[in-house]
Coordinates of C-alpha atoms in Angstrom, one line a residue:
M1 CA 221.3 41.4 103.9
S2 CA 221.3 43.1 107.2
P3 CA 221.5 46.9 107.0
I4 CA 224.0 46.9 109.9
L5 CA 226.3 44.7 107.9
V6 CA 226.0 46.9 104.8
I7 CA 226.8 50.0 106.8
S8 CA 229.8 48.3 108.4
V9 CA 231.2 47.3 105.0
I10 CA 230.7 50.8 103.6
T11 CA 232.2 52.4 106.7
I12 CA 235.4 50.3 106.5
Y13 CA 235.6 50.9 102.7
F14 CA 235.5 54.7 103.1
L15 CA 237.9 54.7 106.1
V16 CA 240.4 53.1 103.7
L17 CA 239.7 55.8 101.1
M18 CA 240.1 58.5 103.7
G19 CA 243.4 57.0 104.7
I20 CA 244.6 57.1 101.1
S21 CA 243.4 60.7 100.8
W22 CA 245.4 61.6 103.9
L23 CA 248.5 59.9 102.7
T24 CA 248.4 61.4 99.2
S25 CA 247.5 65.0 100.3
R26 CA 250.3 65.5 102.8
K27 CA 252.8 68.3 101.9
N28 CA 250.9 69.1 98.7
D29 CA 250.6 72.5 97.2
N30 CA 247.4 73.7 95.6
L31 CA 248.5 72.8 92.1
T32 CA 248.7 69.2 93.1
F33 CA 244.9 69.1 93.2
F34 CA 244.9 69.7 89.4
T35 CA 248.0 68.0 88.0
A36 CA 249.5 65.7 90.8
N37 CA 252.7 67.5 89.9
R38 CA 253.0 65.3 86.8
Q39 CA 254.5 62.4 88.9
S40 CA 251.9 59.6 88.6
P41 CA 253.2 56.1 87.6
W42 CA 251.7 55.2 84.3
Y43 CA 250.6 51.7 85.4
L44 CA 248.5 53.1 88.2
V45 CA 246.8 55.6 85.9
A46 CA 246.1 52.8 83.4
F47 CA 244.6 50.4 85.9
G48 CA 242.6 53.1 87.7
M49 CA 241.2 54.4 84.5
I50 CA 239.4 51.1 84.0
G51 CA 237.1 51.8 86.9
A52 CA 236.6 55.4 85.9
S53 CA 235.7 54.5 82.3
L54 CA 233.4 51.6 83.2
S55 CA 231.6 53.2 86.3
G56 CA 228.4 52.0 87.9
V57 CA 226.7 52.1 84.5
T58 CA 228.7 49.2 83.2
F59 CA 228.6 47.4 86.5
I60 CA 224.8 47.2 86.5
S61 CA 223.4 48.2 83.1
V62 CA 225.7 46.2 80.8
P63 CA 225.0 42.8 82.4
G64 CA 221.3 43.7 82.5
E65 CA 221.2 44.8 78.9
V66 CA 222.4 41.3 77.8
G67 CA 218.8 40.2 78.1
N68 CA 217.7 42.7 75.5
T69 CA 220.7 42.8 73.0
A70 CA 222.9 39.9 73.9
F71 CA 226.6 40.7 73.5
A72 CA 225.9 43.4 70.8
Y73 CA 227.5 46.0 73.1
F74 CA 230.9 44.3 72.5
Q75 CA 230.8 45.8 69.0
V76 CA 231.0 49.2 70.6
V77 CA 233.9 48.0 72.8
L78 CA 235.8 46.9 69.7
G79 CA 235.4 50.3 68.2
Y80 CA 237.0 51.8 71.4
L81 CA 240.3 50.4 70.2
V82 CA 240.3 52.7 67.2
G83 CA 239.4 55.7 69.3
Y84 CA 242.2 55.0 71.9
F85 CA 244.7 54.7 69.0
V86 CA 243.7 58.2 67.9
I87 CA 244.0 59.5 71.5
A88 CA 247.4 58.1 72.0
T89 CA 248.9 59.2 68.6
V90 CA 247.1 62.6 68.0
L91 CA 245.6 64.1 71.1
L92 CA 248.1 63.2 73.9
P93 CA 251.1 64.6 71.9
L94 CA 249.1 67.8 71.4
Y95 CA 248.2 68.1 75.1
Y96 CA 251.7 67.4 76.3
R97 CA 253.3 69.8 73.8
L98 CA 251.0 72.7 75.0
N99 CA 251.5 71.7 78.7
L100 CA 247.8 72.0 79.4
I101 CA 246.0 71.8 82.7
S102 CA 242.6 72.0 81.1
I103 CA 242.5 70.5 77.6
Y104 CA 239.9 73.1 76.4
T105 CA 242.6 75.8 76.6
Y106 CA 243.7 74.4 73.2
L107 CA 240.5 75.9 71.7
E108 CA 241.3 79.4 72.9
Q109 CA 244.8 79.2 71.4
R110 CA 243.4 77.8 68.2
F111 CA 240.2 79.9 67.7
G112 CA 239.5 82.3 70.5
K113 CA 237.6 83.0 73.7
Y114 CA 234.1 82.0 72.6
S115 CA 235.2 78.7 71.1
Y116 CA 237.1 78.0 74.3
K117 CA 234.2 78.8 76.6
S118 CA 231.8 76.7 74.3
G119 CA 234.0 73.6 74.6
A120 CA 234.4 74.0 78.3
F121 CA 230.6 74.6 78.8
F122 CA 229.6 71.5 76.9
F123 CA 232.1 69.5 79.0
L124 CA 230.6 70.8 82.2
L125 CA 227.1 70.0 80.9
S126 CA 228.1 66.5 79.7
R127 CA 229.9 65.5 82.8
I128 CA 227.3 66.8 85.2
V129 CA 224.6 64.8 83.3
G130 CA 226.8 61.7 83.0
S131 CA 228.0 61.7 86.6
S132 CA 224.5 62.2 87.9
F133 CA 223.3 59.2 86.0
R134 CA 226.1 57.1 87.4
L135 CA 225.6 58.3 91.0
F136 CA 221.9 57.7 90.6
L137 CA 222.7 54.0 90.2
V138 CA 224.8 53.6 93.3
A139 CA 222.4 55.7 95.4
G140 CA 219.5 53.4 94.3
V141 CA 221.4 50.3 95.4
L142 CA 222.3 51.9 98.8
Q143 CA 218.6 52.9 99.1
L144 CA 217.6 49.3 98.6
A145 CA 220.3 47.8 100.8
I146 CA 220.2 50.2 103.7
F147 CA 218.0 53.2 103.8
D148 CA 214.6 51.7 102.9
A149 CA 214.9 49.6 106.1
Y150 CA 215.1 52.8 108.1
G151 CA 212.5 54.8 106.1
W152 CA 215.0 57.4 105.0
P153 CA 214.1 59.3 101.8
F154 CA 216.2 58.9 98.6
S155 CA 217.4 62.5 98.9
V156 CA 219.2 61.6 102.1
T157 CA 220.9 58.7 100.4
V158 CA 222.1 60.9 97.6
A159 CA 223.4 63.6 100.0
I160 CA 225.4 61.0 101.9
T161 CA 226.8 59.5 98.7
I162 CA 228.0 62.9 97.4
A163 CA 229.3 64.1 100.8
L164 CA 231.6 61.0 101.1
I165 CA 233.1 61.8 97.7
W166 CA 233.7 65.4 98.7
L167 CA 235.4 64.4 101.9
Y168 CA 238.1 62.3 100.3
T169 CA 238.7 64.4 97.2
F170 CA 238.6 68.1 98.4
R171 CA 242.2 68.0 99.6
G172 CA 244.3 65.8 97.3
G173 CA 242.3 66.1 94.1
I174 CA 243.6 64.2 91.1
K175 CA 246.6 62.9 93.0
T176 CA 244.3 61.1 95.5
I177 CA 242.1 59.9 92.7
V178 CA 244.9 58.2 90.8
W179 CA 245.4 56.0 93.9
T180 CA 241.8 55.5 95.0
D181 CA 240.7 54.6 91.5
T182 CA 243.3 51.9 91.4
L183 CA 241.9 50.4 94.6
Q184 CA 238.3 50.8 93.3
T185 CA 239.1 49.1 90.0
L186 CA 240.5 46.2 91.9
F187 CA 237.3 45.9 94.0
M188 CA 235.1 46.1 90.9
I189 CA 236.9 43.5 88.8
S190 CA 237.1 41.2 91.9
A191 CA 233.3 41.5 92.4
V192 CA 232.6 40.4 88.8
A193 CA 235.1 37.5 89.0
I194 CA 233.7 36.3 92.4
S195 CA 230.1 36.6 91.1
I196 CA 230.9 34.5 88.1
Y197 CA 232.6 31.9 90.3
L198 CA 229.7 31.7 92.7
M199 CA 227.1 31.2 89.9
K200 CA 229.3 28.5 88.4
D201 CA 229.4 26.8 91.8
A202 CA 225.7 27.1 92.4
L203 CA 224.9 25.7 88.9
D204 CA 227.3 22.8 89.6
M205 CA 229.1 23.2 86.2
S206 CA 232.7 23.1 85.1
W207 CA 234.2 26.1 83.4
L208 CA 233.8 24.3 80.0
Q209 CA 230.2 23.4 80.7
L210 CA 229.5 27.0 81.8
S211 CA 231.0 28.3 78.5
E212 CA 229.0 25.9 76.5
K213 CA 225.8 26.8 78.4
V214 CA 226.4 30.5 77.6
S215 CA 227.1 29.8 73.9
A216 CA 223.9 27.7 73.6
S217 CA 221.7 30.2 75.4
G218 CA 221.7 32.8 72.6
Y219 CA 222.9 35.5 74.9
S220 CA 226.4 35.4 73.5
E221 CA 225.5 36.7 70.0
I222 CA 227.8 39.6 69.2
F223 CA 227.4 40.7 65.6
V224 CA 224.2 42.3 64.2
W225 CA 224.1 43.0 60.5
D226 CA 220.6 44.3 60.0
W227 CA 221.2 47.9 58.8
Q228 CA 218.0 49.2 60.3
S229 CA 218.8 48.0 63.8
G230 CA 220.3 50.3 66.3
Q231 CA 222.7 47.4 67.1
N232 CA 224.1 47.1 63.6
F233 CA 227.8 46.3 63.6
F234 CA 229.0 49.2 61.6
K235 CA 226.9 51.7 63.6
Q236 CA 228.2 50.3 66.9
F237 CA 231.8 50.0 65.8
I238 CA 232.1 53.5 64.4
S239 CA 230.1 54.9 67.4
G240 CA 232.5 53.1 69.7
A241 CA 235.5 54.7 68.1
F242 CA 234.0 58.2 68.4
I243 CA 232.6 57.6 71.9
A244 CA 236.2 56.7 73.0
I245 CA 237.6 59.8 71.4
V246 CA 235.1 62.2 73.0
M247 CA 234.4 60.5 76.3
T248 CA 238.1 59.9 77.0
G249 CA 240.3 62.0 74.6
L250 CA 238.2 65.1 74.6
D251 CA 237.0 64.8 78.2
Q252 CA 238.8 66.7 80.9
D253 CA 237.9 64.1 83.5
M254 CA 239.8 61.2 81.7
M255 CA 242.6 63.3 80.2
Q256 CA 243.4 64.9 83.6
K257 CA 244.5 61.5 84.8
N258 CA 246.7 60.9 81.7
L259 CA 248.3 64.4 82.0
T260 CA 249.5 63.5 85.5
C261 CA 252.0 61.0 84.0
R262 CA 255.6 61.9 84.0
S263 CA 256.0 62.1 80.2
L264 CA 254.2 61.7 76.9
K265 CA 255.8 58.3 76.4
D266 CA 254.4 57.1 79.8
A267 CA 250.9 58.5 79.0
Q268 CA 250.9 56.6 75.6
K269 CA 252.0 53.4 77.4
N270 CA 249.2 53.9 79.8
M271 CA 246.7 54.3 77.0
F272 CA 247.9 51.2 75.2
W273 CA 247.6 48.9 78.2
F274 CA 244.4 50.5 79.4
C275 CA 242.5 49.7 76.1
I276 CA 243.7 46.1 76.2
V277 CA 242.5 45.5 79.7
L278 CA 239.3 47.4 79.1
V279 CA 238.3 45.1 76.3
I280 CA 238.9 42.0 78.5
V281 CA 237.0 43.5 81.4
N282 CA 234.0 44.5 79.3
F283 CA 233.8 40.9 78.0
M284 CA 233.8 39.7 81.6
F285 CA 230.8 42.0 82.3
L286 CA 228.9 40.7 79.3
S287 CA 229.6 37.1 80.3
M288 CA 228.4 37.7 83.8
G289 CA 225.2 39.2 82.3
A290 CA 224.5 36.0 80.4
L291 CA 225.1 34.0 83.5
L292 CA 222.8 36.2 85.5
Y293 CA 219.9 35.3 83.2
I294 CA 220.8 31.7 83.0
Y295 CA 221.1 31.5 86.8
A296 CA 217.7 33.2 87.2
G297 CA 216.1 30.8 84.8
E298 CA 217.6 27.7 86.5
M299 CA 216.5 28.9 90.0
N300 CA 213.0 30.0 88.8
I301 CA 213.6 33.6 89.8
A302 CA 211.4 36.2 88.1
I303 CA 213.3 38.6 85.9
P304 CA 212.6 42.2 87.1
A305 CA 210.9 44.6 84.7
R306 CA 214.0 47.0 84.6
T307 CA 217.0 45.1 83.5
D308 CA 219.2 47.4 85.6
D309 CA 217.7 45.7 88.7
L310 CA 218.7 42.1 87.8
Y311 CA 222.2 42.1 89.2
P312 CA 221.3 43.9 92.4
L313 CA 218.3 41.7 93.0
L314 CA 220.3 38.5 92.6
A315 CA 223.3 39.7 94.5
L316 CA 221.5 41.1 97.5
E317 CA 218.6 38.6 97.8
H318 CA 219.6 35.3 96.2
F319 CA 223.3 34.9 96.2
P320 CA 225.3 33.8 99.3
L321 CA 226.2 36.5 101.8
V322 CA 229.7 36.9 100.6
A323 CA 228.4 37.7 97.1
G324 CA 226.2 40.4 98.4
V325 CA 229.1 42.0 100.3
V326 CA 231.3 41.8 97.2
F327 CA 228.6 43.2 95.0
L328 CA 228.2 46.2 97.3
L329 CA 231.9 46.8 97.3
G330 CA 231.9 46.5 93.5
I331 CA 229.0 48.8 92.8
I332 CA 230.3 51.4 95.2
A333 CA 233.8 51.2 93.8
A334 CA 232.5 51.4 90.2
A335 CA 230.3 54.4 90.8
Y336 CA 232.8 56.3 93.0
S337 CA 235.8 55.7 90.7
S338 CA 233.9 57.6 88.0
A339 CA 232.1 60.2 90.2
D340 CA 235.1 61.3 92.3
S341 CA 237.3 62.1 89.3
A342 CA 234.3 63.8 87.6
L343 CA 233.9 66.1 90.6
T344 CA 237.6 67.0 90.5
A345 CA 237.5 67.5 86.7
L346 CA 234.4 69.8 87.0
T347 CA 236.2 71.8 89.6
T348 CA 239.4 72.0 87.5
S349 CA 237.6 73.0 84.3
F350 CA 235.5 75.7 86.0
C351 CA 238.5 77.1 88.0
V352 CA 240.8 77.2 84.9
D353 CA 238.4 77.7 82.0
F354 CA 235.9 80.1 83.5
L355 CA 237.7 81.7 86.5
G356 CA 241.0 81.9 84.7
L357 CA 243.0 80.5 87.7
G358 CA 246.4 79.2 86.8
Q359 CA 246.5 81.3 83.6
N360 CA 248.3 84.6 82.9
D361 CA 250.1 84.4 86.2
K362 CA 246.7 84.4 88.0
P363 CA 247.3 82.2 91.1
I364 CA 245.1 79.2 92.0
S365 CA 243.3 80.1 95.2
K366 CA 242.7 77.2 97.5
K367 CA 239.7 79.0 99.1
I368 CA 238.0 79.5 95.7
R369 CA 238.9 75.9 94.6
I370 CA 237.2 74.4 97.7
R371 CA 234.1 76.6 97.2
V372 CA 233.8 75.5 93.5
H373 CA 234.3 71.9 94.6
L374 CA 231.4 72.2 97.1
A375 CA 229.2 74.0 94.6
F376 CA 229.5 71.2 92.0
S377 CA 228.6 68.7 94.7
V378 CA 225.4 70.5 95.3
I379 CA 224.7 70.7 91.6
L380 CA 225.2 66.9 91.3
F381 CA 222.7 66.4 94.1
L382 CA 220.0 68.5 92.5
V383 CA 220.4 66.8 89.1
I384 CA 220.3 63.3 90.6
I385 CA 217.0 64.2 92.4
A386 CA 215.6 65.5 89.1
F387 CA 216.7 62.4 87.2
K388 CA 215.0 60.2 89.9
A389 CA 211.8 61.9 89.0
I390 CA 212.0 61.4 85.2
N391 CA 214.1 58.3 84.5
D392 CA 212.2 55.6 82.6
Q393 CA 214.8 53.7 80.6
S394 CA 218.0 51.7 80.8
V395 CA 220.6 54.0 82.4
I396 CA 223.4 53.0 80.0
T397 CA 221.2 54.1 77.0
A398 CA 220.4 57.3 78.7
V399 CA 224.1 58.1 79.4
F400 CA 225.2 57.5 75.8
K401 CA 222.2 59.3 74.4
A402 CA 223.0 62.4 76.5
A403 CA 226.7 62.1 75.5
G404 CA 225.7 62.0 71.8
Y405 CA 224.1 65.4 72.1
T406 CA 226.5 67.2 74.6
Y407 CA 229.8 65.8 73.4
G408 CA 229.1 66.4 69.7
P409 CA 230.0 70.1 69.7
I410 CA 233.3 69.3 71.4
L411 CA 234.0 66.7 68.8
G412 CA 233.3 69.1 66.0
L413 CA 235.4 71.9 67.5
F414 CA 238.5 69.8 68.1
T415 CA 238.2 68.0 64.7
F416 CA 237.9 71.3 62.9
G417 CA 240.9 72.7 64.8
L418 CA 243.1 69.6 64.1
I419 CA 242.4 68.9 60.4
T420 CA 241.9 72.4 59.0
K421 CA 243.9 75.6 58.9
Y422 CA 240.9 78.0 59.0
Q423 CA 240.3 80.6 61.7
L424 CA 236.7 81.2 62.8
K425 CA 234.4 84.1 63.4
D426 CA 234.7 83.3 67.0
K427 CA 231.6 85.0 68.3
W428 CA 229.4 82.8 66.2
V429 CA 230.8 79.6 67.6
P430 CA 228.3 79.3 70.6
L431 CA 225.4 79.5 68.2
V432 CA 226.8 76.7 66.1
A433 CA 227.5 74.6 69.2
L434 CA 223.9 75.1 70.4
L435 CA 222.1 74.5 67.1
S436 CA 224.0 71.2 66.3
P437 CA 222.5 69.2 69.2
V438 CA 219.1 70.6 68.5
I439 CA 219.2 69.6 64.8
S440 CA 220.7 66.2 65.7
Y441 CA 217.7 65.6 68.1
I442 CA 215.2 66.5 65.3
I443 CA 217.0 64.1 62.9
N444 CA 217.1 61.3 65.4
A445 CA 213.4 61.7 66.3
N446 CA 212.4 61.5 62.6
S447 CA 215.0 59.2 61.2
E448 CA 212.6 56.2 60.6
A449 CA 210.2 58.3 58.5
W450 CA 212.9 60.2 56.7
F451 CA 215.4 57.5 56.0
G452 CA 213.4 54.4 55.2
G453 CA 213.2 52.9 58.6
Y454 CA 216.8 53.7 59.7
K455 CA 217.2 54.0 63.4
F456 CA 220.1 55.9 64.9
G457 CA 222.0 54.3 67.8
F458 CA 225.1 55.8 69.5
E459 CA 226.2 57.1 66.1
I460 CA 224.0 60.2 66.6
L461 CA 227.2 61.5 68.3
V462 CA 229.0 61.4 64.9
V463 CA 226.0 63.2 63.2
N464 CA 226.2 65.9 65.9
G465 CA 229.9 66.3 65.4
L466 CA 229.6 66.5 61.6
L467 CA 226.9 69.2 62.0
T468 CA 229.1 71.2 64.3
F469 CA 232.0 70.8 61.8
F470 CA 229.8 72.0 58.9
G471 CA 228.5 74.9 60.9
L472 CA 232.1 76.0 61.8
F473 CA 233.0 75.7 58.1
L474 CA 230.2 78.2 57.3
I475 CA 231.6 80.7 59.8
R476 CA 235.2 80.4 58.8
K477 CA 237.4 83.4 58.0
A478 CA 238.8 83.8 54.5
E479 CA 242.4 83.3 55.5
L480 CA 243.8 79.8 55.7
E481 CA 247.0 80.2 57.6
L482 CA 247.0 80.2 61.3
T483 CA 248.0 83.5 62.9

């Protein structure tokens, strides 16, 4: 694909995003950046959250991972449904009742300043790492499609990628993102649907024949019952439930969108439809993954060593031109729909949770907010460059592995606050929050030797949360009643 064509497609795409940013940021006050004035239509939030939750990781890594684990990832997706039910019935009512801007403010009200800062810190760490992984994907694709031809270094690609996000989010914030995420989700789903159709056409099969081909290939196996396997059903299902709770319900990025809805009822309606569509879309990605391997086999195309490279390779070098263009739009939309809201959420959390803006009658300064927004852009750039130097595994595995260690303390803190009436010796909470991931890592590294061959998968997140909960129980105060 011609680099000039790629640049033209990307330019038009971002001009559209800039136009949306201009329309949604007119006559806004500074608070609009953080809350969108609580006026977002629930159906826009629900549809836009699809792209934000899937991101470039799902777009590239999930189809590629089908070659290693077939449809086993769908077991995690089924577990999401349980997690989203908990979010809709337990967490959203709490957040709306307390009228929160940052969800971690709850921890201060429940336990104290150190608990609050610990939760917010681990969110910042989690989201910086996760967003860097996701942006690494799209930067790699842009490097392959455009900048290699001009001899530009990877660092320039990353800088351009992040600069574009900053330009269309620094004014409108979450209000802009609700609308741009809707557009980006549409591009992403369209890219998958068109890719599937073009492969069906190239293989000269009917939809029924294509379905039978996937079923007979072995790629469509979903359930794994071997208890020692990291893809065991119960491990994956339970992990999926907790991943949904922590990476959506306890994540400022995802909850900030929900909290822009007009009412709790609208936010719950949004969550209900979001989880249904998310399951369908994930199944589409897995089906496309199976077809990518079948297509490569039928066309005698060598499978790349890194499974993450399969879809980009086929789309950019072997599919018709229209498929390459659609793929680029899809991967850019997928990555940016996650990264733009993450940058806004990082800015919100730092301004509210660490600078105290918007609390105790302390005004939200636009100048400070823009500086924080820019600072996090620079931090993402530096982390992506570091990740480029050390990454040696499937990105989706890396993302969830990182989340298992960094979201665990948040899970433990919120769970302890919601299901117990104990107060804590607040100053000891940061120590518990730091030790729990370390102990979890040690357990994970030695699990096969200690537990008869048992391998932890994504459920290391649950272990981390339980360790945090136990640690908090040890530092509880004697009184039971909340004060």
